[in-house]
Amino acid sequence: MKFDTIIIGGGLSGLVCGIECARSGRRTAIVSAGQSALHFWSGSFEFLGSQGGKRIIEKPLYHAGSLDPSHPYRKIGIDRTAALLDRTVPLLAEAGIKAHGSLERNHYRMTPLGFTKPAWLTLDDYLAFGNLSDLEGKKAAVINIYSYIDFYPRFLEAGLRKLGAECTSADVNVPQLDILRQSTTEMRATNMSRFLRDDAVDALAREVEKASAGADMVVMPAVLGIFSDEPVARLRRGVSRPIYFVATTPASVPGVRCQLSLRDLFIRLGGQFMPGDTVTRGDFQGNRLRKIYTVNFGDIPLEADNFVISTGSFFGHGLIADLEKIYEPVFGLDIEAAPNRDDWYDKDFYAPQPYMGYGVVTDTHFRPRRHGETVDNLYATGALLSGFNALHEGSGAGITLATAFHAADQITKE
Amino acid sequence: MNLQEQNISDNNFESCIKCTICTVYCPVTAVNPDYPGPKQAGPDGERYRLKRPYFYDEALKYCLNCKRCEVACPNDVKIGDIIQAARIKYASHGPSLRDTMLANTDFMGQFATRLAPVVNFSLGLKPVKYLMDKVLRIDDHRTFPKYSGTRFESWFRKKAEAAQESFTKHVSYFHGCYVNYNYPQLGKDLVTVMNALGYGVRLLDREKCCGVAKIANRCIDEATRDGENNLRAIREAVGRGDEVLATSSTCCFTMRDEYPHLLHLDNHDVRDHIMLATLFIYRLLDEGKARIAFRKDYRKKIAYHTPCHMEKLGWTIFSTSLLQMIPGVDFIKLDSHCCGIAGTYGFKKENYAYSQGIGAPLFDQIRASGCDFVACDCETCKWQIEMSAGVPVLNPISVLADAIDIEETRRLNGVS
């Protein structure tokens, strides 16, 4: 089976790259082995959160200039990176996802555990503020759903108080959710979001309105709107105070929404999405990848002019660590990693862990190497790359998106 | 020695990281709160069951065995297999009379085809439906598929077999119970299409039901016997150089994957030779080994529905690509969404409402699509969609049989 472009990996990076390739009219396929890390999404994207010993930086684009030259942003070029990332908000909007933010200046988001973190983009409905002083003196009502097992309002309240907000808290319930309590394990955000629609949202709105009397704002776990904006809009219509959501896990509501919306946009643009399949190997001819083989297709090859590998880091199985080595399992691409297992870790758990910076070695165009030779028609994007510690520097989404746009541009402007 | 690999059981429940993503994509969780969800029913419950069988939960019977949890799992945990294997191993009582009747498609089919007019008439009668509902708990809203007066096998022996050996190339056809007892036309369509492409069709020696209904209803000894028989027949066909084609995604999936995973039948020597007819045909055309010509006057708006086991096989693209090759087709791909019937599941009174609830978004999308018909590779999806959305459903092979210019295709492939 022949395509123009095949992308291995159906997470944020693979989908965005796929959307851009399909939009250019190329016959594009995405092979996806299981659902992606986007399912744990906070509702915010980071570009650069901390750098040069500063835990929180305010001007990320300015600081990006002093990153190591091997960092993906520097390899692309800072101006070019900014131009690529400016395409994110319109692309999300096309998929039906509304977000805001700026590369010039970080804003702040709050985690469900009450920590304040810098962010580049945040979904319009989610708890975010431009300055740490914005919440001073505000009266926030933290509203939880009665018996919801994945949200702990006390942590969030403590975080809000630390920023000078006054907090009240309350549990609310609507009878339409009683059905979920029959099974003690199923009181989950994504399950609730299936039942919180139509009348159930109106009932929830009445309860939230009552429980937040006297407050300036309502903060709630993200438990509605998994398939559309309508339940959130309906809730807003029924509550006289602004409502801000905090995404919870496992399986976050905005994460599933974003994954499905991007996948649907890719399919609308003519892309072929192949879920639940795993690429097993590639056929190389000289420095070019000609074909790939998958579990489901058996001996039927998938051919393309260009390939993109966006399989993620350890979590996505883009990288595998066993007792002796770290390797890239699809093609055996060259890896940047310490050879000795003892050097993979820092014994201080909270220190930047070396293994998090490991990934495939690439040239200036993000083409990976195999047996020391660059593969001419293969591009690597996202968490699979080396040269950064996304967790420590708060740069995961920015790198994922910038390298995805960059790979798509190189393929479509050939 | 790799400790991490030594640590993993056959059903790899230890690989579960408790991310709960499977639950998001479970069609049952979305409608039935009595079902504990795939994570709890599968890998989480397995830890308890291994400790004490007492922890087995009868609510696992609500699992459709659609395998959408496995398609979604980021860690390749065999969640659906864990749940089905637990049902087989731990369920306290044997299958009921009703479940045994629903499971024995061969036995019922042989009986019913002999008396097809009487059976079809009776199954449509209100008092019969009422009695089946009250006594057997087979829901009276259900429309039973009609039985055929002539079995596909009988038709084939009488009308088609003699001509098949004149071909130089052959395939063997696993027709399944539905084609044999209910809808021989699909089998006839396959013979038409394969013959036009230059291939003679052979039947397997004494084919039995693939076993999916027996597995679902825990008639495991019978399913294993049927499976052993089918593998014998498949080995014989593969031995003479044939690929074994099926027109049902579920039969195909069962023989490839459920045989080793749930019945512990080793099929590794023939597994790659069991495939859907659409995959085989697509490959012939793609590799230039056969050519196809379509009628110029064929004009249809077709909506393709992806059966759950087709999603799991990962072969949707072969069927949809063939349909999209037809020049006069206005093609719509429906969202991949379970129709809710899951074989015999939706016939059971206790499941009927959930079955319809699961399929509701799909039925709405079909009705809104304005399609002439739905194309789909699964017969039970067909019953469900025809009954619930009121739109006819055709197997892609039947669509091809109608859309190709048979004379021209035969000529292109050197068939006289």
mmCIF file of C-alpha atoms in Angstrom, chain A residues 35-314:
data_model
loop_
_atom_site.group_PDB
_atom_site.id
_atom_site.type_symbol
_atom_site.label_atom_id
_atom_site.label_comp_id
_atom_site.label_asym_id
_atom_site.label_seq_id
_atom_site.Cartn_x
_atom_site.Cartn_y
_atom_site.Cartn_z
ATOM 1 C CA GLN A 35 -3.703 5.772 22.704
ATOM 2 C CA SER A 36 -1.244 8.530 23.532
ATOM 3 C CA ALA A 37 0.097 10.582 26.432
ATOM 4 C CA LEU A 38 -2.289 13.340 25.360
ATOM 5 C CA HIS A 39 -4.861 11.460 27.473
ATOM 6 C CA PHE A 40 -3.129 12.897 30.552
ATOM 7 C CA TRP A 41 -3.196 16.453 29.295
ATOM 8 C CA SER A 42 -3.505 19.282 31.823
ATOM 9 C CA GLY A 43 -5.263 21.617 29.405
ATOM 10 C CA SER A 44 -2.090 23.729 29.081
ATOM 11 C CA PHE A 45 0.913 23.594 26.755
ATOM 12 C CA GLU A 46 4.373 24.685 27.901
ATOM 13 C CA PHE A 47 7.003 26.289 25.713
ATOM 14 C CA LEU A 48 9.727 27.002 28.278
ATOM 15 C CA GLY A 49 8.983 27.210 31.973
ATOM 16 C CA SER A 50 12.323 27.262 33.730
ATOM 17 C CA GLN A 51 15.858 27.876 32.580
ATOM 18 C CA GLY A 52 19.312 28.768 33.790
ATOM 19 C CA GLY A 53 18.563 27.947 37.428
ATOM 20 C CA LYS A 54 15.352 30.000 37.473
ATOM 21 C CA ARG A 55 12.413 27.825 38.454
ATOM 22 C CA ILE A 56 9.863 30.016 36.764
ATOM 23 C CA ILE A 57 10.744 32.295 33.875
ATOM 24 C CA GLU A 58 8.435 35.012 32.617
ATOM 25 C CA LYS A 59 9.812 35.682 29.147
ATOM 26 C CA PRO A 60 10.283 32.263 27.553
ATOM 27 C CA LEU A 61 11.096 33.384 24.022
ATOM 28 C CA TYR A 62 13.811 35.686 25.329
ATOM 29 C CA HIS A 63 15.328 32.904 27.472
ATOM 30 C CA ALA A 64 15.130 30.337 24.670
ATOM 31 C CA GLY A 65 17.972 32.193 22.961
ATOM 32 C CA SER A 66 20.395 31.063 25.646
ATOM 33 C CA LEU A 67 19.502 27.367 25.467
ATOM 34 C CA ASP A 68 22.239 24.940 24.444
ATOM 35 C CA PRO A 69 22.799 24.968 20.652
ATOM 36 C CA SER A 70 21.849 21.265 20.546
ATOM 37 C CA HIS A 71 18.365 22.041 21.950
ATOM 38 C CA PRO A 72 15.583 21.497 19.369
ATOM 39 C CA TYR A 73 14.524 25.183 19.534
ATOM 40 C CA ARG A 74 18.058 26.302 18.728
ATOM 41 C CA LYS A 75 18.388 23.715 15.960
ATOM 42 C CA ILE A 76 15.255 25.062 14.303
ATOM 43 C CA GLY A 77 16.227 28.653 15.158
ATOM 44 C CA ILE A 78 14.347 30.700 17.761
ATOM 45 C CA ASP A 79 12.580 33.010 15.279
ATOM 46 C CA ARG A 80 11.584 30.105 13.102
ATOM 47 C CA THR A 81 10.383 28.143 16.176
ATOM 48 C CA ALA A 82 8.189 31.080 17.186
ATOM 49 C CA ALA A 83 6.756 31.348 13.677
ATOM 50 C CA LEU A 84 5.977 27.623 13.604
ATOM 51 C CA LEU A 85 4.342 27.675 17.015
ATOM 52 C CA ASP A 86 2.155 30.629 16.041
ATOM 53 C CA ARG A 87 0.277 28.124 13.881
ATOM 54 C CA THR A 88 -0.849 26.165 16.966
ATOM 55 C CA VAL A 89 -3.843 28.243 18.079
ATOM 56 C CA PRO A 90 -5.413 28.402 14.583
ATOM 57 C CA LEU A 91 -4.838 24.661 14.096
ATOM 58 C CA LEU A 92 -6.476 23.840 17.425
ATOM 59 C CA ALA A 93 -9.352 26.177 16.575
ATOM 60 C CA GLU A 94 -9.844 24.368 13.277
ATOM 61 C CA ALA A 95 -10.171 21.150 15.276
ATOM 62 C CA GLY A 96 -12.683 22.838 17.613
ATOM 63 C CA ILE A 97 -10.329 23.464 20.551
ATOM 64 C CA LYS A 98 -10.051 27.041 21.870
ATOM 65 C CA ALA A 99 -6.846 28.073 23.650
ATOM 66 C CA HIS A 100 -4.981 31.310 24.357
ATOM 67 C CA GLY A 101 -1.519 32.456 25.432
ATOM 68 C CA SER A 102 1.716 34.040 24.254
ATOM 69 C CA LEU A 103 5.295 32.953 23.592
ATOM 70 C CA GLU A 104 6.547 36.362 24.700
ATOM 71 C CA ARG A 105 5.220 36.013 28.206
ATOM 72 C CA ASN A 106 4.254 32.946 30.225
ATOM 73 C CA HIS A 107 1.017 32.895 32.134
ATOM 74 C CA TYR A 108 0.273 30.609 35.074
ATOM 75 C CA ARG A 109 -1.889 27.582 35.461
ATOM 76 C CA MET A 110 -2.758 25.642 38.584
ATOM 77 C CA THR A 111 -2.366 21.893 38.876
ATOM 78 C CA PRO A 112 -5.027 19.775 40.655
ATOM 79 C CA LEU A 113 -2.543 19.520 43.549
ATOM 80 C CA GLY A 114 -2.485 23.297 43.930
ATOM 81 C CA PHE A 115 0.906 24.038 42.387
ATOM 82 C CA THR A 116 1.411 27.060 40.201
ATOM 83 C CA LYS A 117 3.203 26.376 36.928
ATOM 84 C CA PRO A 118 4.161 28.551 33.966
ATOM 85 C CA ALA A 119 2.334 27.894 30.696
ATOM 86 C CA TRP A 120 2.393 29.067 27.102
ATOM 87 C CA LEU A 121 -1.162 28.111 26.017
ATOM 88 C CA THR A 122 -4.179 27.180 28.121
ATOM 89 C CA LEU A 123 -7.651 26.108 27.085
ATOM 90 C CA ASP A 124 -10.135 28.984 27.332
ATOM 91 C CA ASP A 125 -12.210 27.279 30.035
ATOM 92 C CA TYR A 126 -9.329 26.314 32.326
ATOM 93 C CA LEU A 127 -7.875 27.955 35.442
ATOM 94 C CA ALA A 128 -5.096 30.303 34.308
ATOM 95 C CA PHE A 129 -3.972 33.809 35.261
ATOM 96 C CA GLY A 130 -1.506 36.328 33.876
ATOM 97 C CA ASN A 131 0.110 37.426 37.163
ATOM 98 C CA LEU A 132 0.654 35.672 40.455
ATOM 99 C CA SER A 133 -1.193 38.555 42.140
ATOM 100 C CA ASP A 134 -4.330 38.207 40.011
ATOM 101 C CA LEU A 135 -6.143 36.033 42.539
ATOM 102 C CA GLU A 136 -5.393 38.217 45.590
ATOM 103 C CA GLY A 137 -8.570 38.963 47.510
ATOM 104 C CA LYS A 138 -10.735 36.884 45.140
ATOM 105 C CA LYS A 139 -13.369 34.652 46.612
ATOM 106 C CA ALA A 140 -13.079 31.253 44.980
ATOM 107 C CA ALA A 141 -15.618 28.474 45.449
ATOM 108 C CA VAL A 142 -13.984 25.091 44.863
ATOM 109 C CA ILE A 143 -16.769 22.750 43.857
ATOM 110 C CA ASN A 144 -16.307 19.011 43.694
ATOM 111 C CA ILE A 145 -18.706 16.323 42.576
ATOM 112 C CA TYR A 146 -19.807 14.246 45.535
ATOM 113 C CA SER A 147 -17.763 10.992 45.825
ATOM 114 C CA TYR A 148 -15.577 11.732 42.783
ATOM 115 C CA ILE A 149 -12.418 9.695 43.425
ATOM 116 C CA ASP A 150 -9.745 11.522 41.421
ATOM 117 C CA PHE A 151 -9.958 15.072 42.752
ATOM 118 C CA TYR A 152 -8.759 16.365 46.125
ATOM 119 C CA PRO A 153 -10.087 19.898 46.637
ATOM 120 C CA ARG A 154 -8.018 20.562 49.799
ATOM 121 C CA PHE A 155 -4.795 20.665 47.798
ATOM 122 C CA LEU A 156 -6.281 23.081 45.328
ATOM 123 C CA GLU A 157 -7.690 25.262 48.105
ATOM 124 C CA ALA A 158 -4.261 25.440 49.735
ATOM 125 C CA GLY A 159 -2.767 26.504 46.403
ATOM 126 C CA LEU A 160 -5.389 29.192 45.895
ATOM 127 C CA ARG A 161 -4.947 30.535 49.448
ATOM 128 C CA LYS A 162 -1.206 30.759 48.898
ATOM 129 C CA LEU A 163 -1.972 33.201 46.073
ATOM 130 C CA GLY A 164 -4.111 35.293 48.384
ATOM 131 C CA ALA A 165 -7.541 33.976 47.406
ATOM 132 C CA GLU A 166 -10.284 33.265 49.900
ATOM 133 C CA CYS A 167 -11.689 29.777 49.468
ATOM 134 C CA THR A 168 -14.880 27.985 50.214
ATOM 135 C CA SER A 169 -15.497 24.435 49.188
ATOM 136 C CA ALA A 170 -18.508 22.253 48.639
ATOM 137 C CA ASP A 171 -19.532 18.927 47.164
ATOM 138 C CA VAL A 172 -22.499 18.928 44.826
ATOM 139 C CA ASN A 173 -24.481 16.097 43.332
ATOM 140 C CA VAL A 174 -27.055 15.572 40.608
ATOM 141 C CA PRO A 175 -29.246 12.451 40.485
ATOM 142 C CA GLN A 176 -28.108 11.689 36.922
ATOM 143 C CA LEU A 177 -24.712 10.704 38.324
ATOM 144 C CA ASP A 178 -26.102 8.218 40.881
ATOM 145 C CA ILE A 179 -26.014 5.593 38.157
ATOM 146 C CA LEU A 180 -22.187 5.703 38.159
ATOM 147 C CA ARG A 181 -21.947 5.069 41.893
ATOM 148 C CA GLN A 182 -23.228 1.539 41.441
ATOM 149 C CA SER A 183 -19.662 0.584 40.589
ATOM 150 C CA THR A 184 -17.174 1.999 43.064
ATOM 151 C CA THR A 185 -14.353 2.152 40.542
ATOM 152 C CA GLU A 186 -16.198 4.018 37.792
ATOM 153 C CA MET A 187 -16.709 7.478 39.323
ATOM 154 C CA ARG A 188 -14.202 8.892 36.825
ATOM 155 C CA ALA A 189 -14.055 12.227 35.015
ATOM 156 C CA THR A 190 -14.455 10.717 31.563
ATOM 157 C CA ASN A 191 -17.366 8.526 32.692
ATOM 158 C CA MET A 192 -19.148 11.454 34.361
ATOM 159 C CA SER A 193 -18.733 13.509 31.208
ATOM 160 C CA ARG A 194 -20.867 10.983 29.309
ATOM 161 C CA PHE A 195 -23.777 11.463 31.690
ATOM 162 C CA LEU A 196 -23.390 15.221 32.275
ATOM 163 C CA ARG A 197 -25.383 16.529 29.329
ATOM 164 C CA ASP A 198 -28.755 18.119 28.658
ATOM 165 C CA ASP A 199 -30.939 18.095 31.823
ATOM 166 C CA ALA A 200 -28.091 16.819 33.988
ATOM 167 C CA VAL A 201 -26.094 19.971 33.179
ATOM 168 C CA ASP A 202 -29.032 22.201 34.121
ATOM 169 C CA ALA A 203 -29.354 20.342 37.430
ATOM 170 C CA LEU A 204 -25.604 20.675 37.997
ATOM 171 C CA ALA A 205 -25.788 24.399 37.209
ATOM 172 C CA ARG A 206 -28.467 24.907 39.883
ATOM 173 C CA GLU A 207 -26.359 23.082 42.466
ATOM 174 C CA VAL A 208 -23.181 24.977 41.543
ATOM 175 C CA GLU A 209 -25.022 28.296 41.637
ATOM 176 C CA LYS A 210 -26.315 27.510 45.136
ATOM 177 C CA ALA A 211 -23.010 26.174 46.462
ATOM 178 C CA SER A 212 -20.982 29.130 45.193
ATOM 179 C CA ALA A 213 -23.200 31.890 46.600
ATOM 180 C CA GLY A 214 -21.083 34.931 47.479
ATOM 181 C CA ALA A 215 -18.026 33.814 45.499
ATOM 182 C CA ASP A 216 -16.363 35.691 42.621
ATOM 183 C CA MET A 217 -15.422 32.566 40.735
ATOM 184 C CA VAL A 218 -16.011 28.837 40.627
ATOM 185 C CA VAL A 219 -13.221 26.267 40.279
ATOM 186 C CA MET A 220 -14.222 22.748 39.304
ATOM 187 C CA PRO A 221 -12.620 19.495 38.157
ATOM 188 C CA ALA A 222 -12.959 19.011 34.382
ATOM 189 C CA VAL A 223 -15.768 16.482 34.306
ATOM 190 C CA LEU A 224 -17.820 17.589 31.334
ATOM 191 C CA GLY A 225 -17.495 18.335 27.634
ATOM 192 C CA ILE A 226 -15.626 15.246 26.446
ATOM 193 C CA PHE A 227 -17.222 15.213 22.988
ATOM 194 C CA SER A 228 -18.303 18.847 22.522
ATOM 195 C CA ASP A 229 -18.324 22.363 23.990
ATOM 196 C CA GLU A 230 -22.077 22.326 24.508
ATOM 197 C CA PRO A 231 -22.243 20.960 28.102
ATOM 198 C CA VAL A 232 -19.718 23.576 29.298
ATOM 199 C CA ALA A 233 -21.538 26.384 27.509
ATOM 200 C CA ARG A 234 -24.794 25.181 29.030
ATOM 201 C CA LEU A 235 -23.292 25.102 32.526
ATOM 202 C CA ARG A 236 -21.976 28.644 32.085
ATOM 203 C CA ARG A 237 -25.429 29.860 31.061
ATOM 204 C CA GLY A 238 -26.852 28.482 34.301
ATOM 205 C CA VAL A 239 -24.243 29.876 36.694
ATOM 206 C CA SER A 240 -23.880 33.611 37.327
ATOM 207 C CA ARG A 241 -20.151 33.437 38.196
ATOM 208 C CA PRO A 242 -17.231 32.600 35.906
ATOM 209 C CA ILE A 243 -16.266 28.909 36.008
ATOM 210 C CA TYR A 244 -12.711 27.625 35.593
ATOM 211 C CA PHE A 245 -11.795 23.982 35.224
ATOM 212 C CA VAL A 246 -8.813 22.003 36.431
ATOM 213 C CA ALA A 247 -8.029 18.845 34.459
ATOM 214 C CA THR A 248 -7.778 15.640 36.457
ATOM 215 C CA THR A 249 -6.328 12.258 35.631
ATOM 216 C CA PRO A 250 -6.219 9.389 34.891
ATOM 217 C CA ALA A 251 -7.666 9.982 31.457
ATOM 218 C CA SER A 252 -8.305 13.727 31.410
ATOM 219 C CA VAL A 253 -11.436 15.076 29.776
ATOM 220 C CA PRO A 254 -9.641 17.816 27.759
ATOM 221 C CA GLY A 255 -6.976 15.268 26.790
ATOM 222 C CA VAL A 256 -9.457 12.840 25.266
ATOM 223 C CA ARG A 257 -11.294 15.735 23.645
ATOM 224 C CA CYS A 258 -8.089 17.087 22.095
ATOM 225 C CA GLN A 259 -6.962 13.642 20.885
ATOM 226 C CA LEU A 260 -10.302 12.878 19.227
ATOM 227 C CA SER A 261 -10.697 16.372 17.762
ATOM 228 C CA LEU A 262 -7.243 16.326 16.166
ATOM 229 C CA ARG A 263 -7.783 12.797 14.868
ATOM 230 C CA ASP A 264 -11.116 13.826 13.354
ATOM 231 C CA LEU A 265 -9.534 16.880 11.703
ATOM 232 C CA PHE A 266 -6.818 14.641 10.240
ATOM 233 C CA ILE A 267 -9.462 12.278 8.832
ATOM 234 C CA ARG A 268 -11.538 15.219 7.505
ATOM 235 C CA LEU A 269 -8.476 16.400 5.603
ATOM 236 C CA GLY A 270 -8.251 12.976 3.945
ATOM 237 C CA GLY A 271 -5.762 11.277 6.283
ATOM 238 C CA GLN A 272 -5.825 7.551 7.059
ATOM 239 C CA PHE A 273 -5.671 6.860 10.784
ATOM 240 C CA MET A 274 -4.744 3.263 11.626
ATOM 241 C CA PRO A 275 -5.375 2.643 15.314
ATOM 242 C CA GLY A 276 -4.028 -0.233 17.381
ATOM 243 C CA ASP A 277 -1.219 -1.256 15.026
ATOM 244 C CA THR A 278 2.515 -1.490 15.705
ATOM 245 C CA VAL A 279 5.311 -0.961 13.204
ATOM 246 C CA THR A 280 7.697 -3.892 13.430
ATOM 247 C CA ARG A 281 10.508 -3.010 11.028
ATOM 248 C CA GLY A 282 11.583 -1.021 8.002
ATOM 249 C CA ASP A 283 13.169 -1.864 4.648
ATOM 250 C CA PHE A 284 16.083 0.472 3.948
ATOM 251 C CA GLN A 285 17.775 0.978 0.621
ATOM 252 C CA GLY A 286 20.982 2.932 0.986
ATOM 253 C CA ASN A 287 20.103 5.943 3.102
ATOM 254 C CA ARG A 288 16.398 5.826 2.370
ATOM 255 C CA LEU A 289 13.569 4.108 4.185
ATOM 256 C CA ARG A 290 11.437 2.433 1.510
ATOM 257 C CA LYS A 291 8.768 0.461 3.349
ATOM 258 C CA ILE A 292 7.577 -0.398 6.792
ATOM 259 C CA TYR A 293 5.827 -3.520 8.088
ATOM 260 C CA THR A 294 3.247 -3.692 10.866
ATOM 261 C CA VAL A 295 1.708 -6.364 13.089
ATOM 262 C CA ASN A 296 -1.720 -6.111 11.447
ATOM 263 C CA PHE A 297 -0.517 -5.831 7.847
ATOM 264 C CA GLY A 298 1.849 -8.809 8.174
ATOM 265 C CA ASP A 299 3.831 -9.180 4.954
ATOM 266 C CA ILE A 300 1.947 -6.385 3.169
ATOM 267 C CA PRO A 301 4.345 -3.404 3.172
ATOM 268 C CA LEU A 302 3.383 0.229 3.664
ATOM 269 C CA GLU A 303 5.413 2.367 1.264
ATOM 270 C CA ALA A 304 5.959 6.126 1.266
ATOM 271 C CA ASP A 305 8.255 8.846 -0.037
ATOM 272 C CA ASN A 306 8.706 10.295 3.437
ATOM 273 C CA PHE A 307 8.315 8.914 6.920
ATOM 274 C CA VAL A 308 8.012 10.600 10.298
ATOM 275 C CA ILE A 309 8.666 8.842 13.590
ATOM 276 C CA SER A 310 6.767 10.381 16.523
ATOM 277 C CA THR A 311 6.654 7.437 18.887
ATOM 278 C CA GLY A 312 7.391 9.375 22.074
ATOM 279 C CA SER A 313 9.843 8.715 24.841
ATOM 280 C CA PHE A 314 9.800 5.880 27.385
#
